[in-house]
Amino acid sequence: FMVVEKRAAGAGGSLEPPAKKRALAMLPALHTRPSCAATLSFPTETFEGLSQEFQERQERRDAVFASVKGVSKDCEKAVMALLRGQKEDADTLVTQSIARVQAGQTICKSEEDRSGAFSGSVEACVKARAMLKFFETGGLLSKGDVPFAKRQEYLAGVMGFASELQRYAVLRGTEKDVSSLMVCKRLVDALNAELMLFDWKNGPLRQKYDSIKYVVRQLEDKLFELSLQQGVDLDTINNGEEAVGEGVTVVQVSEFAEMRKEMEEYDEKREMVIKQCRDMQKGSKNSIYMLHRGEMEKAKTQLETVKVQAEKLLPLVSENETLRGGSFSNAMEEYAEGLLFLIFLKEGRIATSQDLEPCTAVEYVGGLLDLTGEVGRYAVKEATKRNVGEVQKCQVVIDRIMGEFMGAVGLPGGVAKKLDQCKQTLRKMDNLLYELSLSRKSAAVQEG
């Protein structure tokens, strides 16, 4: 070996040791993309714009979260301070918390920004401020006292405040302070009387309202137990309602009537949106079934009908952003999925977000990730025909879509979960191509 190496070196050449050659030969090969990847059209500018939009969305949500970080804890401290008799400390904490919430409100640009930590901080501020108002006037905090709170946040906050009165009642009961318990019971009874008139739907507010009924019962029990004790003025208990109710406005009835009217109107609009969205979603699903059967024109007509239905609802959902979330947004994602699938089969490209108006960015991405499942089903159908080229095209599409959004920040939770399904579909495509390669080799061997 040394002789051969010296001869080669002397002749101006070079020779690598055989062991090194064998090591180089054992390196894994990089996988190359199919040739069809170069012919497929992807909306690169759309993907880049969406990534930027989601990035800005995440930065804004981070800024909102930072502005109210610790507000809920400070409000809880304020409530605890009030129950210990430290009113000045509680007042300072509540004032600071409300100032931070109002500063964070200027950052919010949508209901999505407001949801979560910010909305929870507003509820905590309402609860703490209501407790302060109770000790100042014996009445309930009005909606006008907290203009930064939305209707749902105000109601949740005052319900939370009423629940806190349960502990206060126990503390004053140990001192046999019947008058304070009567003031407390008067407020909770008045609040409960107004809340009973609301048509609560299943949700967080319904659960909070159920706790109010428990507080009412607890206060009644405490007063009854105190009436059995020596040293308690029974006349104060029997005539307490009249004594504490003179000249005091406990609850702003007109405000609750207005909120109740707003909620009823909102529920009517919501029910109408849900009903029409069922038809939209059904139409979009039927169009996808038509596409799998090869009925392109029927699917196109069906999707055009869905778009007309969506455009009729747009003015209504634009009035209240919360109406767009849920049923309407889900229906638009289904529409986006159907139209994306149609354009993919008909034109061999991925549609841009402009092609899918009036879908929002979130609805477009949701439909795009759902598209991977339909493309995977289409690939299985083509695999039965041994159409390797079409299966490869489907694999490239799914791989590119997942690659674009796998590392994206700011994706909504529901959309982010769809990435896991997309990953599973991609693995199925890889296995499908592998099995097709085995079947082709097996056929070639049999022919040979």
PDB file of C-alpha atoms in Angstrom, residues 92-210:
ATOM      1  CA  THR A  92     -54.090  51.902  46.105  1.00  0.00           C
ATOM      2  CA  LEU A  93     -53.863  48.424  44.573  1.00  0.00           C
ATOM      3  CA  VAL A  94     -57.171  48.774  42.728  1.00  0.00           C
ATOM      4  CA  THR A  95     -56.307  52.227  41.374  1.00  0.00           C
ATOM      5  CA  GLN A  96     -52.956  50.986  40.062  1.00  0.00           C
ATOM      6  CA  SER A  97     -54.540  47.886  38.526  1.00  0.00           C
ATOM      7  CA  ILE A  98     -57.228  49.875  36.716  1.00  0.00           C
ATOM      8  CA  ALA A  99     -54.585  52.257  35.328  1.00  0.00           C
ATOM      9  CA  ARG A 100     -52.621  49.314  33.906  1.00  0.00           C
ATOM     10  CA  VAL A 101     -55.737  47.804  32.365  1.00  0.00           C
ATOM     11  CA  GLN A 102     -56.644  51.100  30.707  1.00  0.00           C
ATOM     12  CA  ALA A 103     -53.106  51.354  29.313  1.00  0.00           C
ATOM     13  CA  GLY A 104     -53.303  47.811  27.941  1.00  0.00           C
ATOM     14  CA  GLN A 105     -56.657  48.552  26.356  1.00  0.00           C
ATOM     15  CA  THR A 106     -54.982  50.998  23.961  1.00  0.00           C
ATOM     16  CA  ILE A 107     -52.864  48.128  22.581  1.00  0.00           C
ATOM     17  CA  CYS A 108     -55.816  45.824  21.853  1.00  0.00           C
ATOM     18  CA  LYS A 109     -56.943  45.996  18.238  1.00  0.00           C
ATOM     19  CA  SER A 110     -59.361  43.091  18.180  1.00  0.00           C
ATOM     20  CA  GLU A 111     -61.480  40.852  20.379  1.00  0.00           C
ATOM     21  CA  GLU A 112     -58.793  38.208  20.000  1.00  0.00           C
ATOM     22  CA  ASP A 113     -56.220  40.532  21.595  1.00  0.00           C
ATOM     23  CA  ARG A 114     -58.638  41.241  24.437  1.00  0.00           C
ATOM     24  CA  SER A 115     -59.446  37.611  25.196  1.00  0.00           C
ATOM     25  CA  GLY A 116     -57.538  35.555  27.709  1.00  0.00           C
ATOM     26  CA  ALA A 117     -55.278  37.301  30.214  1.00  0.00           C
ATOM     27  CA  PHE A 118     -56.503  40.820  29.464  1.00  0.00           C
ATOM     28  CA  SER A 119     -60.193  40.000  29.842  1.00  0.00           C
ATOM     29  CA  GLY A 120     -59.443  38.092  33.033  1.00  0.00           C
ATOM     30  CA  SER A 121     -57.581  41.109  34.421  1.00  0.00           C
ATOM     31  CA  VAL A 122     -60.572  43.346  33.656  1.00  0.00           C
ATOM     32  CA  GLU A 123     -62.882  40.948  35.529  1.00  0.00           C
ATOM     33  CA  ALA A 124     -60.501  40.978  38.499  1.00  0.00           C
ATOM     34  CA  CYS A 125     -60.504  44.806  38.520  1.00  0.00           C
ATOM     35  CA  VAL A 126     -64.307  44.883  38.443  1.00  0.00           C
ATOM     36  CA  LYS A 127     -64.505  42.423  41.340  1.00  0.00           C
ATOM     37  CA  ALA A 128     -62.036  44.374  43.500  1.00  0.00           C
ATOM     38  CA  ARG A 129     -63.596  47.747  42.640  1.00  0.00           C
ATOM     39  CA  ALA A 130     -67.063  46.335  43.469  1.00  0.00           C
ATOM     40  CA  MET A 131     -65.798  45.271  46.874  1.00  0.00           C
ATOM     41  CA  LEU A 132     -64.515  48.796  47.514  1.00  0.00           C
ATOM     42  CA  LYS A 133     -67.837  50.291  46.397  1.00  0.00           C
ATOM     43  CA  PHE A 134     -69.692  47.935  48.744  1.00  0.00           C
ATOM     44  CA  PHE A 135     -67.780  49.185  51.794  1.00  0.00           C
ATOM     45  CA  GLU A 136     -68.167  52.806  50.675  1.00  0.00           C
ATOM     46  CA  THR A 137     -71.896  52.844  49.885  1.00  0.00           C
ATOM     47  CA  GLY A 138     -73.382  49.428  50.643  1.00  0.00           C
ATOM     48  CA  GLY A 139     -74.496  49.261  47.020  1.00  0.00           C
ATOM     49  CA  LEU A 140     -73.349  47.475  43.881  1.00  0.00           C
ATOM     50  CA  LEU A 141     -70.762  48.873  41.502  1.00  0.00           C
ATOM     51  CA  SER A 142     -72.521  50.230  38.400  1.00  0.00           C
ATOM     52  CA  LYS A 143     -71.451  49.558  34.817  1.00  0.00           C
ATOM     53  CA  GLY A 144     -70.754  53.268  34.379  1.00  0.00           C
ATOM     54  CA  ASP A 145     -68.136  53.144  37.152  1.00  0.00           C
ATOM     55  CA  VAL A 146     -65.958  50.830  35.043  1.00  0.00           C
ATOM     56  CA  PRO A 147     -66.264  52.077  31.422  1.00  0.00           C
ATOM     57  CA  PHE A 148     -63.226  50.017  30.385  1.00  0.00           C
ATOM     58  CA  ALA A 149     -65.140  46.763  31.037  1.00  0.00           C
ATOM     59  CA  LYS A 150     -67.315  45.115  28.427  1.00  0.00           C
ATOM     60  CA  ARG A 151     -70.710  43.724  29.337  1.00  0.00           C
ATOM     61  CA  GLN A 152     -69.528  40.139  29.808  1.00  0.00           C
ATOM     62  CA  GLU A 153     -66.527  41.245  31.868  1.00  0.00           C
ATOM     63  CA  TYR A 154     -68.659  43.449  34.117  1.00  0.00           C
ATOM     64  CA  LEU A 155     -71.192  40.695  34.788  1.00  0.00           C
ATOM     65  CA  ALA A 156     -68.478  38.146  35.500  1.00  0.00           C
ATOM     66  CA  GLY A 157     -66.746  40.615  37.817  1.00  0.00           C
ATOM     67  CA  VAL A 158     -69.810  41.455  39.929  1.00  0.00           C
ATOM     68  CA  MET A 159     -70.706  37.772  40.176  1.00  0.00           C
ATOM     69  CA  GLY A 160     -67.189  37.099  41.439  1.00  0.00           C
ATOM     70  CA  PHE A 161     -67.595  39.907  43.955  1.00  0.00           C
ATOM     71  CA  ALA A 162     -70.853  38.402  45.223  1.00  0.00           C
ATOM     72  CA  SER A 163     -69.067  35.099  45.789  1.00  0.00           C
ATOM     73  CA  GLU A 164     -66.421  36.880  47.887  1.00  0.00           C
ATOM     74  CA  LEU A 165     -69.188  38.158  50.179  1.00  0.00           C
ATOM     75  CA  GLN A 166     -69.627  34.609  51.457  1.00  0.00           C
ATOM     76  CA  ARG A 167     -66.337  34.820  53.396  1.00  0.00           C
ATOM     77  CA  TYR A 168     -67.161  38.330  54.573  1.00  0.00           C
ATOM     78  CA  ALA A 169     -70.451  37.032  55.969  1.00  0.00           C
ATOM     79  CA  VAL A 170     -68.637  34.350  57.961  1.00  0.00           C
ATOM     80  CA  LEU A 171     -66.183  36.890  59.386  1.00  0.00           C
ATOM     81  CA  ARG A 172     -68.949  39.270  60.466  1.00  0.00           C
ATOM     82  CA  GLY A 173     -71.058  36.400  61.717  1.00  0.00           C
ATOM     83  CA  THR A 174     -68.358  35.518  64.232  1.00  0.00           C
ATOM     84  CA  GLU A 175     -68.783  39.047  65.619  1.00  0.00           C
ATOM     85  CA  LYS A 176     -72.582  38.679  65.603  1.00  0.00           C
ATOM     86  CA  ASP A 177     -72.757  41.737  63.330  1.00  0.00           C
ATOM     87  CA  VAL A 178     -76.304  41.230  62.104  1.00  0.00           C
ATOM     88  CA  SER A 179     -76.572  44.656  60.482  1.00  0.00           C
ATOM     89  CA  SER A 180     -73.598  44.044  58.166  1.00  0.00           C
ATOM     90  CA  LEU A 181     -74.992  40.657  57.222  1.00  0.00           C
ATOM     91  CA  MET A 182     -78.310  42.246  56.388  1.00  0.00           C
ATOM     92  CA  VAL A 183     -76.600  44.828  54.155  1.00  0.00           C
ATOM     93  CA  CYS A 184     -74.752  42.005  52.490  1.00  0.00           C
ATOM     94  CA  LYS A 185     -77.888  39.907  52.008  1.00  0.00           C
ATOM     95  CA  ARG A 186     -79.836  42.897  50.674  1.00  0.00           C
ATOM     96  CA  LEU A 187     -77.235  43.467  47.939  1.00  0.00           C
ATOM     97  CA  VAL A 188     -76.962  39.799  46.957  1.00  0.00           C
ATOM     98  CA  ASP A 189     -80.755  39.428  46.863  1.00  0.00           C
ATOM     99  CA  ALA A 190     -81.098  42.499  44.635  1.00  0.00           C
ATOM    100  CA  LEU A 191     -78.324  41.287  42.331  1.00  0.00           C
ATOM    101  CA  ASN A 192     -79.792  37.804  42.133  1.00  0.00           C
ATOM    102  CA  ALA A 193     -83.227  39.245  41.326  1.00  0.00           C
ATOM    103  CA  GLU A 194     -81.777  41.016  38.288  1.00  0.00           C
ATOM    104  CA  LEU A 195     -79.617  38.101  37.149  1.00  0.00           C
ATOM    105  CA  MET A 196     -82.595  35.735  37.297  1.00  0.00           C
ATOM    106  CA  LEU A 197     -84.170  37.655  34.424  1.00  0.00           C
ATOM    107  CA  PHE A 198     -81.270  36.872  32.062  1.00  0.00           C
ATOM    108  CA  ASP A 199     -81.461  33.945  29.661  1.00  0.00           C
ATOM    109  CA  TRP A 200     -78.061  32.460  30.400  1.00  0.00           C
ATOM    110  CA  LYS A 201     -76.572  30.165  27.807  1.00  0.00           C
ATOM    111  CA  ASN A 202     -74.200  27.359  28.698  1.00  0.00           C
ATOM    112  CA  GLY A 203     -70.845  28.925  29.372  1.00  0.00           C
ATOM    113  CA  PRO A 204     -68.674  30.682  31.986  1.00  0.00           C
ATOM    114  CA  LEU A 205     -71.353  33.232  32.943  1.00  0.00           C
ATOM    115  CA  ARG A 206     -73.914  30.487  33.551  1.00  0.00           C
ATOM    116  CA  GLN A 207     -71.516  28.734  35.907  1.00  0.00           C
ATOM    117  CA  LYS A 208     -70.786  31.962  37.781  1.00  0.00           C
ATOM    118  CA  TYR A 209     -74.482  32.707  38.100  1.00  0.00           C
ATOM    119  CA  ASP A 210     -75.124  29.284  39.648  1.00  0.00           C
TER     120      ASP A 210
END
